[in-house]
């Protein structure tokens, strides 16, 4: 009986460790085999960013991953050349509908009326694609930045769905959504190395490229680059718990 109890505790601990390890950008893989130099666990909305910045031609290659707030929802990653705000954000937005993924670009000019948003970005973007796996949507793309750019304002969002006219529905008005922004330092010390990808078992959904779609949404709070440290602390806690339980069982 004591051995059975101890085995169950160990199995529970292994599950917790496995979950904590999966919540980092370094554990992610992409089916399209893209490889990036850096990655970071974004602070909100369970989002991750992988990127490579080529200083010789000021090209930023990115892979942004997040779960939509609902299965038919959308995810978006933006650069704002003016400030840390949704207004003036130059957004790439992707959503899944009937097993197809559509990508749209938006110049966000208002908070509540996507019909007024333009679809032409102030940056040149290309190689846009997206894939869906295990409830997450990943947006891939390349941005041409001004020469000698060292950092950019990034804004990310997730939303619940798309209207009949193909426009994004508003994201939740929670602190997690409003705080989904920050600066991305392109040079200097990075948060982590993006792993060499190996494709998951399930194939990606086909990606389409269609003009028009915005960039807001809801989500749960996410861990930063300190996720791995927090994971180790959690593991230490549960290991201590195992020792305590074992002492009760034995004695």
XYZ file of N, CA and C in Angstrom:
753
model
N 0.831 -1.209 0.000
C 0.000 0.000 0.000
C 0.863 1.257 0.000
N 1.912 1.213 0.813
C 2.804 2.370 0.887
C 3.479 2.612 -0.451
N 3.901 1.525 -1.111
C 4.552 1.670 -2.408
C 3.596 2.218 -3.451
N 2.333 1.779 -3.407
C 1.333 2.275 -4.351
C 1.114 3.765 -4.171
N 0.994 4.230 -2.934
C 0.801 5.658 -2.656
C 1.995 6.459 -3.163
N 3.178 5.954 -2.912
C 4.386 6.666 -3.334
C 4.444 6.744 -4.862
N 4.077 5.660 -5.547
C 4.078 5.648 -7.013
C 3.103 6.672 -7.570
N 1.913 6.772 -6.969
C 0.929 7.755 -7.424
C 1.434 9.174 -7.240
N 2.108 9.436 -6.133
C 2.660 10.769 -5.885
C 3.718 11.101 -6.927
N 4.603 10.139 -7.245
C 5.648 10.359 -8.235
C 5.058 10.638 -9.613
N 4.008 9.900 -9.975
C 3.362 10.133 -11.267
C 2.753 11.524 -11.346
N 2.116 11.969 -10.266
C 1.542 13.318 -10.234
C 2.630 14.363 -10.366
N 3.747 14.138 -9.697
C 4.868 15.064 -9.768
C 5.426 15.136 -11.183
N 5.556 13.996 -11.839
C 6.081 13.965 -13.207
C 5.183 14.744 -14.154
N 3.869 14.636 -13.958
C 2.926 15.369 -14.787
C 3.084 16.861 -14.593
N 3.230 17.293 -13.346
C 3.404 18.714 -13.069
C 4.691 19.241 -13.678
N 5.761 18.473 -13.567
C 7.038 18.894 -14.153
C 6.922 18.998 -15.654
N 6.270 18.008 -16.287
C 6.099 18.012 -17.737
C 5.337 19.236 -18.198
N 4.281 19.611 -17.460
C 3.490 20.775 -17.829
C 4.300 22.045 -17.690
N 5.078 22.166 -16.616
C 5.856 23.381 -16.416
C 6.926 23.528 -17.478
N 7.521 22.391 -17.913
C 8.554 22.457 -18.930
C 7.993 22.854 -20.286
N 6.702 22.513 -20.555
C 6.121 22.807 -21.864
C 5.765 24.274 -22.017
N 5.715 25.007 -20.914
C 5.299 26.397 -20.967
C 6.470 27.343 -21.178
N 7.362 26.993 -22.091
C 8.467 27.879 -22.423
C 8.667 27.869 -23.928
N 9.162 28.995 -24.461
C 9.361 29.095 -25.901
C 10.406 28.108 -26.394
N 11.364 27.739 -25.545
C 12.429 26.850 -25.977
C 11.947 25.425 -26.216
N 10.742 25.096 -25.776
C 10.220 23.739 -25.970
C 9.364 23.627 -27.220
N 9.136 24.725 -27.935
C 8.201 24.715 -29.045
C 8.862 24.270 -30.347
N 8.053 23.656 -31.199
C 8.495 23.203 -32.513
C 7.496 23.688 -33.561
N 7.985 23.940 -34.761
C 7.120 24.401 -35.846
C 7.136 23.384 -36.975
N 5.977 23.133 -37.560
C 5.885 22.137 -38.616
C 6.565 22.595 -39.904
N 6.721 23.902 -40.084
C 7.353 24.371 -41.318
C 8.878 24.412 -41.217
N 9.422 23.942 -40.073
C 10.855 23.796 -39.864
C 11.607 25.128 -39.821
N 10.915 26.232 -39.607
C 11.609 27.505 -39.449
C 12.495 27.469 -38.214
N 13.644 28.105 -38.303
C 14.583 28.178 -37.186
C 14.852 29.651 -36.880
N 14.859 30.003 -35.582
C 15.071 31.387 -35.170
C 16.192 31.452 -34.138
N 16.830 32.604 -34.089
C 17.971 32.791 -33.194
C 17.532 32.981 -31.755
N 16.407 33.655 -31.544
C 15.970 34.036 -30.205
C 14.508 33.689 -29.989
N 14.121 33.577 -28.708
C 12.711 33.445 -28.388
C 12.474 34.006 -26.992
N 11.227 34.373 -26.742
C 10.861 34.901 -25.430
C 9.448 34.489 -25.085
N 9.206 34.239 -23.802
C 7.869 33.970 -23.298
C 7.230 35.317 -22.983
N 6.270 35.729 -23.768
C 5.637 37.022 -23.553
C 4.820 36.997 -22.265
N 4.642 38.175 -21.685
C 4.139 38.266 -20.315
C 2.644 38.001 -20.166
N 1.875 38.111 -21.250
C 0.428 37.977 -21.138
C -0.144 37.173 -22.303
N -1.304 36.642 -22.105
C -2.109 35.955 -23.112
C -1.502 34.635 -23.570
N -0.625 34.044 -22.761
C -0.036 32.745 -23.104
C 0.643 32.771 -24.467
N 1.320 33.855 -24.749
C 1.913 34.069 -26.069
C 3.430 33.927 -26.034
N 3.989 33.598 -27.205
C 5.427 33.411 -27.355
C 5.883 34.091 -28.646
N 7.118 34.547 -28.640
C 7.682 35.141 -29.852
C 9.055 34.545 -30.121
N 9.245 34.057 -31.331
C 10.550 33.624 -31.828
C 10.979 34.622 -32.897
N 12.248 34.983 -32.918
C 12.666 35.958 -33.919
C 14.146 35.863 -34.241
N 14.467 36.363 -35.448
C 15.847 36.538 -35.899
C 15.941 37.914 -36.536
N 16.942 38.675 -36.143
C 17.120 40.015 -36.704
C 18.427 40.052 -37.479
N 18.326 40.340 -38.770
C 19.488 40.434 -39.643
C 19.888 41.906 -39.755
N 20.967 42.273 -39.071
C 21.373 43.684 -39.047
C 21.905 44.158 -40.398
N 22.359 43.241 -41.239
C 22.936 43.647 -42.526
C 21.889 44.223 -43.468
N 20.640 43.761 -43.333
C 19.584 44.301 -44.200
C 18.348 44.745 -43.414
N 18.477 44.816 -42.086
C 17.387 45.279 -41.202
C 16.100 44.478 -41.407
N 16.244 43.169 -41.530
C 15.090 42.284 -41.695
C 14.815 41.533 -40.399
N 13.576 41.607 -39.941
C 13.142 40.900 -38.739
C 12.239 39.749 -39.146
N 12.665 38.529 -38.856
C 11.854 37.337 -39.110
C 11.232 36.900 -37.791
N 9.920 36.663 -37.793
C 9.229 36.337 -36.530
C 8.310 35.133 -36.677
N 8.099 34.478 -35.545
C 7.040 33.475 -35.400
C 6.348 33.791 -34.084
N 5.101 34.205 -34.172
C 4.315 34.557 -32.985
C 3.280 33.476 -32.743
N 3.245 32.958 -31.522
C 2.340 31.860 -31.170
C 1.461 32.235 -29.993
N 0.160 31.977 -30.117
C -0.779 32.222 -29.020
C -2.056 31.444 -29.275
N -2.813 31.126 -28.227
C -4.120 30.488 -28.414
C -5.200 31.554 -28.559
N -6.067 31.465 -29.555
C -7.208 32.391 -29.625
C -8.073 32.232 -28.381
N -8.850 33.259 -28.077
C -9.700 33.173 -26.896
C -10.841 32.185 -27.079
N -11.178 31.878 -28.344
C -12.166 30.846 -28.664
C -11.675 30.082 -29.893
N -12.173 28.863 -30.119
C -11.662 28.047 -31.224
C -11.688 28.732 -32.582
N -12.700 29.543 -32.845
C -12.791 30.243 -34.132
C -12.241 31.668 -34.022
N -11.435 31.912 -33.014
C -10.916 33.252 -32.778
C -9.663 33.568 -33.569
N -9.040 34.690 -33.212
C -7.882 35.178 -33.956
C -6.730 35.524 -33.014
N -5.537 35.622 -33.598
C -4.357 36.085 -32.869
C -3.676 37.135 -33.730
N -2.936 38.037 -33.084
C -2.319 39.124 -33.827
C -1.017 39.567 -33.174
N -0.041 39.915 -34.018
C 1.210 40.517 -33.549
C 1.468 41.764 -34.365
N 1.862 42.852 -33.663
C 1.998 44.155 -34.313
C 3.299 44.835 -33.921
N 3.731 45.721 -34.791
C 4.779 46.694 -34.472
C 4.146 48.077 -34.539
N 4.367 48.869 -33.516
C 3.874 50.249 -33.527
C 5.074 51.187 -33.643
N 5.206 51.894 -34.745
C 6.366 52.767 -34.940
C 6.306 54.048 -34.125
N 5.167 54.298 -33.458
C 4.959 55.569 -32.763
C 5.041 55.424 -31.253
N 4.323 54.455 -30.679
C 4.233 54.332 -29.223
C 3.753 52.942 -28.850
N 3.739 52.663 -27.546
C 3.220 51.387 -27.037
C 1.714 51.497 -26.916
N 1.024 51.317 -28.012
C -0.423 51.500 -28.033
C -1.015 50.723 -29.197
N -2.294 50.390 -29.080
C -2.997 49.742 -30.180
C -3.150 50.693 -31.360
N -3.423 51.968 -31.065
C -3.573 52.942 -32.140
C -2.230 53.123 -32.845
N -2.245 53.047 -34.160
C -1.069 53.133 -35.040
C -0.310 51.814 -35.132
N -0.826 50.762 -34.502
C -0.174 49.457 -34.609
C -0.285 48.931 -36.035
N 0.815 48.367 -36.514
C 0.858 47.733 -37.828
C 0.772 46.227 -37.578
N -0.387 45.659 -37.838
C -0.718 44.334 -37.319
C -0.806 43.267 -38.408
N -0.326 42.081 -38.034
C -0.595 40.871 -38.809
C -1.540 40.022 -37.971
N -2.661 39.635 -38.548
C -3.693 38.910 -37.811
C -4.036 37.621 -38.549
N -4.202 36.551 -37.792
C -4.552 35.255 -38.387
C -5.702 34.623 -37.617
N -6.580 33.921 -38.343
C -7.673 33.213 -37.695
C -7.980 31.939 -38.475
N -8.570 30.986 -37.754
C -8.919 29.709 -38.358
C -10.420 29.647 -38.555
N -10.823 29.213 -39.746
C -12.247 29.053 -40.031
C -12.429 27.822 -40.908
N -13.149 26.831 -40.383
C -13.412 25.599 -41.118
C -12.118 24.966 -41.632
N -11.162 24.840 -40.739
C -9.881 24.176 -41.022
C -8.962 24.963 -41.946
N -9.327 26.169 -42.301
C -8.454 27.023 -43.090
C -7.973 28.201 -42.250
N -6.752 28.620 -42.462
C -6.216 29.769 -41.745
C -6.044 30.931 -42.714
N -6.576 32.070 -42.332
C -6.483 33.285 -43.132
C -5.599 34.294 -42.419
N -4.796 35.016 -43.190
C -3.924 36.053 -42.643
C -4.331 37.392 -43.242
N -4.472 38.401 -42.402
C -4.782 39.754 -42.836
C -3.803 40.734 -42.200
N -3.625 41.855 -42.832
C -2.799 42.922 -42.276
C -3.669 44.139 -42.009
N -3.335 44.868 -40.935
C -4.130 46.040 -40.563
C -3.254 47.185 -40.062
N -3.611 48.363 -40.509
C -3.100 49.591 -39.921
C -4.189 50.075 -38.960
N -3.989 49.831 -37.662
C -5.052 50.057 -36.676
C -5.149 51.551 -36.364
N -6.262 52.148 -36.731
C -6.439 53.589 -36.550
C -7.495 53.955 -35.518
N -8.173 52.938 -34.950
C -9.180 53.221 -33.927
C -9.321 51.995 -33.046
N -9.969 52.160 -31.892
C -10.139 51.047 -30.969
C -11.328 50.161 -31.331
N -12.415 50.736 -31.816
C -13.669 49.995 -31.902
C -14.252 49.838 -33.294
N -13.594 50.364 -34.323
C -14.198 50.328 -35.647
C -13.215 49.805 -36.685
N -13.093 48.485 -36.816
C -12.147 47.917 -37.787
C -12.498 48.224 -39.233
N -13.729 48.693 -39.496
C -14.082 49.044 -40.875
C -13.263 50.227 -41.365
N -12.687 50.979 -40.432
C -11.878 52.151 -40.807
C -10.387 51.829 -40.851
N -10.039 50.606 -40.501
C -8.630 50.247 -40.526
C -8.169 50.008 -41.959
N -6.989 50.489 -42.267
C -6.409 50.201 -43.570
C -5.757 48.826 -43.579
N -5.528 48.296 -44.750
C -4.888 46.983 -44.870
C -3.443 47.092 -45.330
N -3.007 48.304 -45.680
C -1.634 48.519 -46.116
C -0.786 48.955 -44.923
N 0.267 48.200 -44.621
C 1.132 48.533 -43.497
C 2.192 49.545 -43.897
N 2.705 50.247 -42.902
C 3.781 51.204 -43.144
C 5.131 50.505 -43.288
N 5.175 49.203 -42.979
C 6.367 48.380 -43.164
C 6.136 47.435 -44.347
N 7.205 47.078 -45.001
C 7.119 46.019 -45.993
C 7.140 44.681 -45.256
N 6.152 43.827 -45.517
C 6.107 42.497 -44.911
C 5.943 41.465 -46.024
N 6.517 40.284 -45.816
C 6.419 39.245 -46.816
C 6.602 37.875 -46.153
N 6.488 36.828 -46.970
C 6.563 35.454 -46.474
C 5.568 35.213 -45.338
N 4.371 35.763 -45.483
C 3.355 35.568 -44.448
C 2.716 34.184 -44.588
N 2.636 33.491 -43.457
C 1.968 32.198 -43.422
C 1.546 31.939 -41.986
N 0.779 30.890 -41.778
C 0.328 30.557 -40.422
C 0.022 29.079 -40.343
N 0.069 28.562 -39.136
C -0.302 27.180 -38.899
C -1.005 27.076 -37.552
N -1.826 26.037 -37.411
C -2.536 25.784 -36.169
C -2.140 24.413 -35.655
N -1.826 24.357 -34.366
C -1.469 23.077 -33.769
C -1.798 23.113 -32.285
N -2.534 22.104 -31.844
C -2.817 21.932 -30.419
C -3.472 23.166 -29.796
N -4.366 23.807 -30.546
C -5.093 24.959 -30.030
C -4.392 26.289 -30.171
N -3.161 26.294 -30.660
C -2.408 27.537 -30.858
C -2.325 27.877 -32.341
N -2.294 29.162 -32.638
C -2.037 29.635 -33.992
C -0.680 30.323 -33.992
N 0.143 29.984 -34.965
C 1.450 30.624 -35.111
C 1.479 31.420 -36.410
N 1.864 32.675 -36.313
C 2.016 33.553 -37.468
C 3.499 33.649 -37.812
N 3.828 33.434 -39.078
C 5.197 33.592 -39.567
C 5.246 34.786 -40.516
N 6.322 35.533 -40.481
C 6.455 36.653 -41.400
C 7.799 37.332 -41.285
N 8.086 38.172 -42.259
C 9.325 38.957 -42.267
C 8.975 40.435 -42.425
N 9.698 41.260 -41.674
C 9.476 42.695 -41.666
C 10.749 43.412 -42.121
N 10.586 44.397 -42.966
C 11.691 45.265 -43.348
C 11.656 46.492 -42.451
N 12.650 46.626 -41.573
C 12.694 47.727 -40.621
C 13.631 48.834 -41.113
N 13.474 50.045 -40.590
C 14.409 51.117 -40.942
C 15.844 50.724 -40.575
N 16.780 51.243 -41.310
C 18.191 50.920 -41.082
C 18.609 51.289 -39.658
N 19.401 50.427 -39.044
C 19.964 50.618 -37.704
C 18.903 50.587 -36.603
N 17.770 49.946 -36.860
C 16.767 49.770 -35.808
C 17.311 48.865 -34.711
N 17.193 49.287 -33.464
C 17.703 48.513 -32.338
C 16.588 47.913 -31.476
N 15.394 48.502 -31.545
C 14.263 47.982 -30.787
C 12.967 48.431 -31.432
N 11.896 47.667 -31.167
C 10.581 48.009 -31.697
C 9.548 47.883 -30.587
N 8.455 48.642 -30.726
C 7.305 48.488 -29.846
C 6.442 47.353 -30.376
N 6.205 46.341 -29.561
C 5.378 45.223 -29.999
C 4.076 45.182 -29.208
N 3.010 44.876 -29.901
C 1.688 44.724 -29.295
C 1.122 43.408 -29.813
N 0.604 42.585 -28.923
C 0.011 41.319 -29.357
C -1.366 41.180 -28.736
N -2.215 40.411 -29.417
C -3.581 40.248 -28.941
C -4.151 38.911 -29.393
N -5.257 38.523 -28.757
C -6.042 37.368 -29.191
C -7.514 37.750 -29.100
N -8.338 37.198 -29.979
C -9.747 37.568 -30.000
C -10.672 36.389 -30.195
N -11.991 36.617 -30.047
C -12.960 35.515 -30.014
C -13.455 35.029 -31.360
N -13.352 35.862 -32.416
C -13.899 35.425 -33.692
C -13.888 36.523 -34.734
N -14.540 36.219 -35.853
C -14.588 37.103 -37.011
C -16.042 37.346 -37.395
N -16.365 38.553 -37.831
C -17.726 38.867 -38.259
C -18.020 38.231 -39.618
N -19.280 38.313 -40.049
C -19.678 37.789 -41.354
C -18.956 38.509 -42.495
N -18.486 39.717 -42.231
C -17.767 40.489 -43.249
C -16.254 40.267 -43.181
N -15.852 39.343 -42.328
C -14.435 39.015 -42.258
C -13.613 39.924 -41.371
N -14.269 40.710 -40.532
C -13.564 41.628 -39.651
C -13.458 41.037 -38.246
N -12.391 41.331 -37.538
C -12.211 40.739 -36.212
C -13.160 41.315 -35.164
N -13.694 40.433 -34.350
C -14.492 40.875 -33.213
C -13.568 41.419 -32.128
N -14.051 42.335 -31.286
C -13.191 42.941 -30.251
C -12.647 41.915 -29.267
N -11.460 42.188 -28.789
C -10.876 41.332 -27.758
C -11.438 41.698 -26.389
N -11.201 40.867 -25.405
C -11.650 41.144 -24.045
C -11.002 42.416 -23.517
N -11.699 43.065 -22.617
C -11.171 44.295 -22.017
C -10.654 43.995 -20.608
N -9.769 43.030 -20.529
C -9.157 42.663 -19.257
C -7.761 43.265 -19.166
N -7.194 43.232 -17.964
C -5.836 43.753 -17.793
C -4.842 42.938 -18.604
N -5.092 41.646 -18.737
C -4.195 40.828 -19.547
C -4.120 41.331 -20.976
N -5.261 41.722 -21.520
C -5.274 42.248 -22.884
C -4.638 43.620 -22.981
N -4.990 44.498 -22.046
C -4.453 45.855 -22.097
C -2.949 45.894 -21.844
N -2.439 44.884 -21.137
C -1.009 44.856 -20.831
C -0.184 44.076 -21.845
N -0.831 43.588 -22.889
C -0.126 42.770 -23.880
C 0.659 43.656 -24.845
N 1.742 44.220 -24.336
C 2.580 45.109 -25.132
C 3.932 45.237 -24.442
N 4.913 45.709 -25.180
C 6.242 45.885 -24.607
C 7.235 46.206 -25.706
N 8.476 46.431 -25.323
C 9.531 46.697 -26.294
C 10.307 45.420 -26.566
N 10.657 45.223 -27.804
C 11.474 44.076 -28.202
C 12.867 44.585 -28.551
N 13.850 44.232 -27.728
C 15.225 44.625 -27.971
C 15.821 43.697 -29.025
N 16.167 44.245 -30.156
C 16.656 43.433 -31.257
C 18.143 43.125 -31.147
N 18.852 43.944 -30.389
C 20.291 43.761 -30.229
C 20.616 43.530 -28.762
N 21.756 42.894 -28.494
C 22.173 42.682 -27.116
C 21.698 41.355 -26.584
N 21.621 41.256 -25.250
C 21.254 40.000 -24.591
C 19.817 39.629 -24.914
N 19.611 38.374 -25.257
C 18.287 37.906 -25.629
C 17.721 37.013 -24.546
N 16.417 36.750 -24.602
C 15.737 35.971 -23.566
C 16.076 34.493 -23.621
N 16.279 33.969 -24.804
C 16.547 32.548 -24.915
C 16.782 32.167 -26.354
N 17.328 30.985 -26.565
C 17.583 30.509 -27.919
C 16.399 29.701 -28.405
N 15.937 30.014 -29.599
C 14.846 29.259 -30.190
C 15.343 27.877 -30.563
N 14.573 26.824 -30.252
C 15.066 25.468 -30.492
C 15.035 25.096 -31.957
N 15.846 24.105 -32.299
C 15.759 23.535 -33.635
C 14.450 22.786 -33.752
N 13.601 23.148 -34.742
C 12.254 22.590 -34.778
C 12.208 21.162 -35.292
N 11.263 20.412 -34.746
C 10.926 19.106 -35.299
C 9.423 19.038 -35.364
N 8.861 18.646 -36.513
C 7.416 18.757 -36.706
C 6.629 17.885 -35.760
N 5.487 18.387 -35.232
C 4.612 17.568 -34.398
C 3.888 16.524 -35.223
N 3.175 15.648 -34.534
C 2.526 14.539 -35.226
C 1.445 15.018 -36.175
N 0.666 16.029 -35.772
C -0.446 16.477 -36.603
C 0.039 17.456 -37.645
N -0.409 17.372 -38.903
C -0.012 18.318 -39.939
C -0.685 19.653 -39.727
N -0.091 20.751 -40.226
C -0.682 22.070 -40.055
C -1.887 22.252 -40.953
N -2.776 23.163 -40.560
C -3.906 23.491 -41.407
C -3.412 24.312 -42.583
N -4.057 24.246 -43.736
C -3.633 25.042 -44.882
C -3.760 26.512 -44.580
N -2.823 27.294 -45.079
C -2.814 28.728 -44.810
C -3.259 29.484 -46.044
N -4.070 30.510 -45.850
C -4.473 31.362 -46.943
C -4.031 32.775 -46.669
N -3.973 33.599 -47.693
C -3.547 34.982 -47.539
C -4.618 35.869 -48.127
N -5.300 36.627 -47.275
C -6.419 37.453 -47.696
C -6.252 38.839 -47.134
N -6.512 39.906 -47.914
C -6.374 41.252 -47.375
C -7.479 41.585 -46.390
N -7.149 42.285 -45.310
C -8.110 42.790 -44.357
C -8.289 41.943 -43.123
N -8.055 42.489 -41.916
C -8.313 41.868 -40.596
C -7.483 42.546 -39.538
N -7.978 42.722 -38.202
C -7.334 43.578 -37.187
C -6.433 42.906 -36.198
N -6.353 43.551 -34.988
C -5.435 43.015 -33.994
C -5.750 43.273 -32.549
N -6.821 42.767 -31.939
C -7.055 42.778 -30.485
C -7.430 41.415 -29.918
N -7.686 41.249 -28.548
C -8.215 40.013 -27.980
C -7.940 39.735 -26.516
N -8.487 38.599 -25.929
C -8.361 38.269 -24.510
C -7.269 37.277 -24.208
N -7.192 36.807 -22.943
C -6.360 35.664 -22.646
C -5.871 35.611 -21.235
N -5.210 34.479 -20.948
C -4.678 34.298 -19.617
C -3.291 34.848 -19.501
N -2.905 35.242 -18.301
C -1.588 35.826 -18.085
C -0.506 34.811 -18.344
N 0.610 35.261 -18.881
C 1.679 34.382 -19.293
C 2.939 34.631 -18.517
N 3.844 33.658 -18.582
C 5.091 33.778 -17.858
C 6.149 34.406 -18.742
N 7.075 35.125 -18.138
C 8.139 35.786 -18.868
C 9.321 34.859 -19.009
N 10.511 35.462 -19.325
C 11.700 34.647 -19.505
C 12.106 33.946 -18.230
N 11.499 34.323 -17.119
C 11.808 33.661 -15.854
C 11.019 32.378 -15.668
N 10.281 31.944 -16.693
C 9.444 30.751 -16.573
C 10.240 29.548 -16.110
N 11.426 29.365 -16.708
C 12.201 28.194 -16.343
C 12.637 28.241 -14.892
N 12.951 29.446 -14.379
C 13.304 29.581 -12.972
C 12.117 29.214 -12.104
N 10.933 29.760 -12.474
C 9.717 29.436 -11.733
C 9.425 27.955 -11.777
N 9.705 27.311 -12.945
C 9.482 25.879 -13.055
C 10.356 25.111 -12.090
N 11.620 25.548 -11.958
C 12.507 24.864 -11.034
C 12.041 25.023 -9.595
N 11.549 26.243 -9.255
C 11.039 26.465 -7.899
C 9.859 25.552 -7.625
N 8.946 25.428 -8.634
C 7.790 24.562 -8.456
C 8.222 23.118 -8.267
N 9.211 22.692 -9.047
C 9.692 21.320 -8.919
C 10.248 21.090 -7.528
N 11.033 22.062 -7.007
C 11.586 21.930 -5.663
C 10.491 21.825 -4.621
N 9.434 22.604 -4.800
C 8.323 22.567 -3.855
C 7.668 21.190 -3.828
N 7.379 20.667 -5.032
C 6.701 19.381 -5.088
C 7.605 18.236 -4.635
N 8.899 18.344 -4.870
C 9.810 17.335 -4.365
C 9.797 17.316 -2.839
N 9.769 18.525 -2.242
C 9.670 18.605 -0.785
C 8.387 17.985 -0.288
N 7.307 18.209 -1.052
C 6.019 17.633 -0.673
C 6.072 16.108 -0.724
N 6.760 15.588 -1.739
C 6.895 14.134 -1.850
C 7.622 13.565 -0.643
N 8.714 14.240 -0.227
C 9.479 13.761 0.930
C 8.615 13.723 2.177
N 7.826 14.785 2.370
C 6.945 14.846 3.543
C 5.920 13.729 3.521
N 5.283 13.520 2.347
C 4.281 12.466 2.244
C 4.902 11.094 2.474
N 6.099 10.879 1.951
C 6.767 9.601 2.106
C 7.087 9.335 3.589
N 7.461 10.407 4.305
C 7.777 10.227 5.707
C 6.535 9.789 6.490
N 5.367 10.323 6.097
C 4.116 9.906 6.750
C 3.786 8.459 6.432
N 4.040 8.081 5.175
C 3.711 6.722 4.757
C 4.592 5.698 5.465
N 5.884 5.995 5.548
C 6.836 5.059 6.113
C 6.727 4.987 7.622
N 6.562 6.142 8.246
C 6.581 6.193 9.695
C 5.168 6.249 10.302
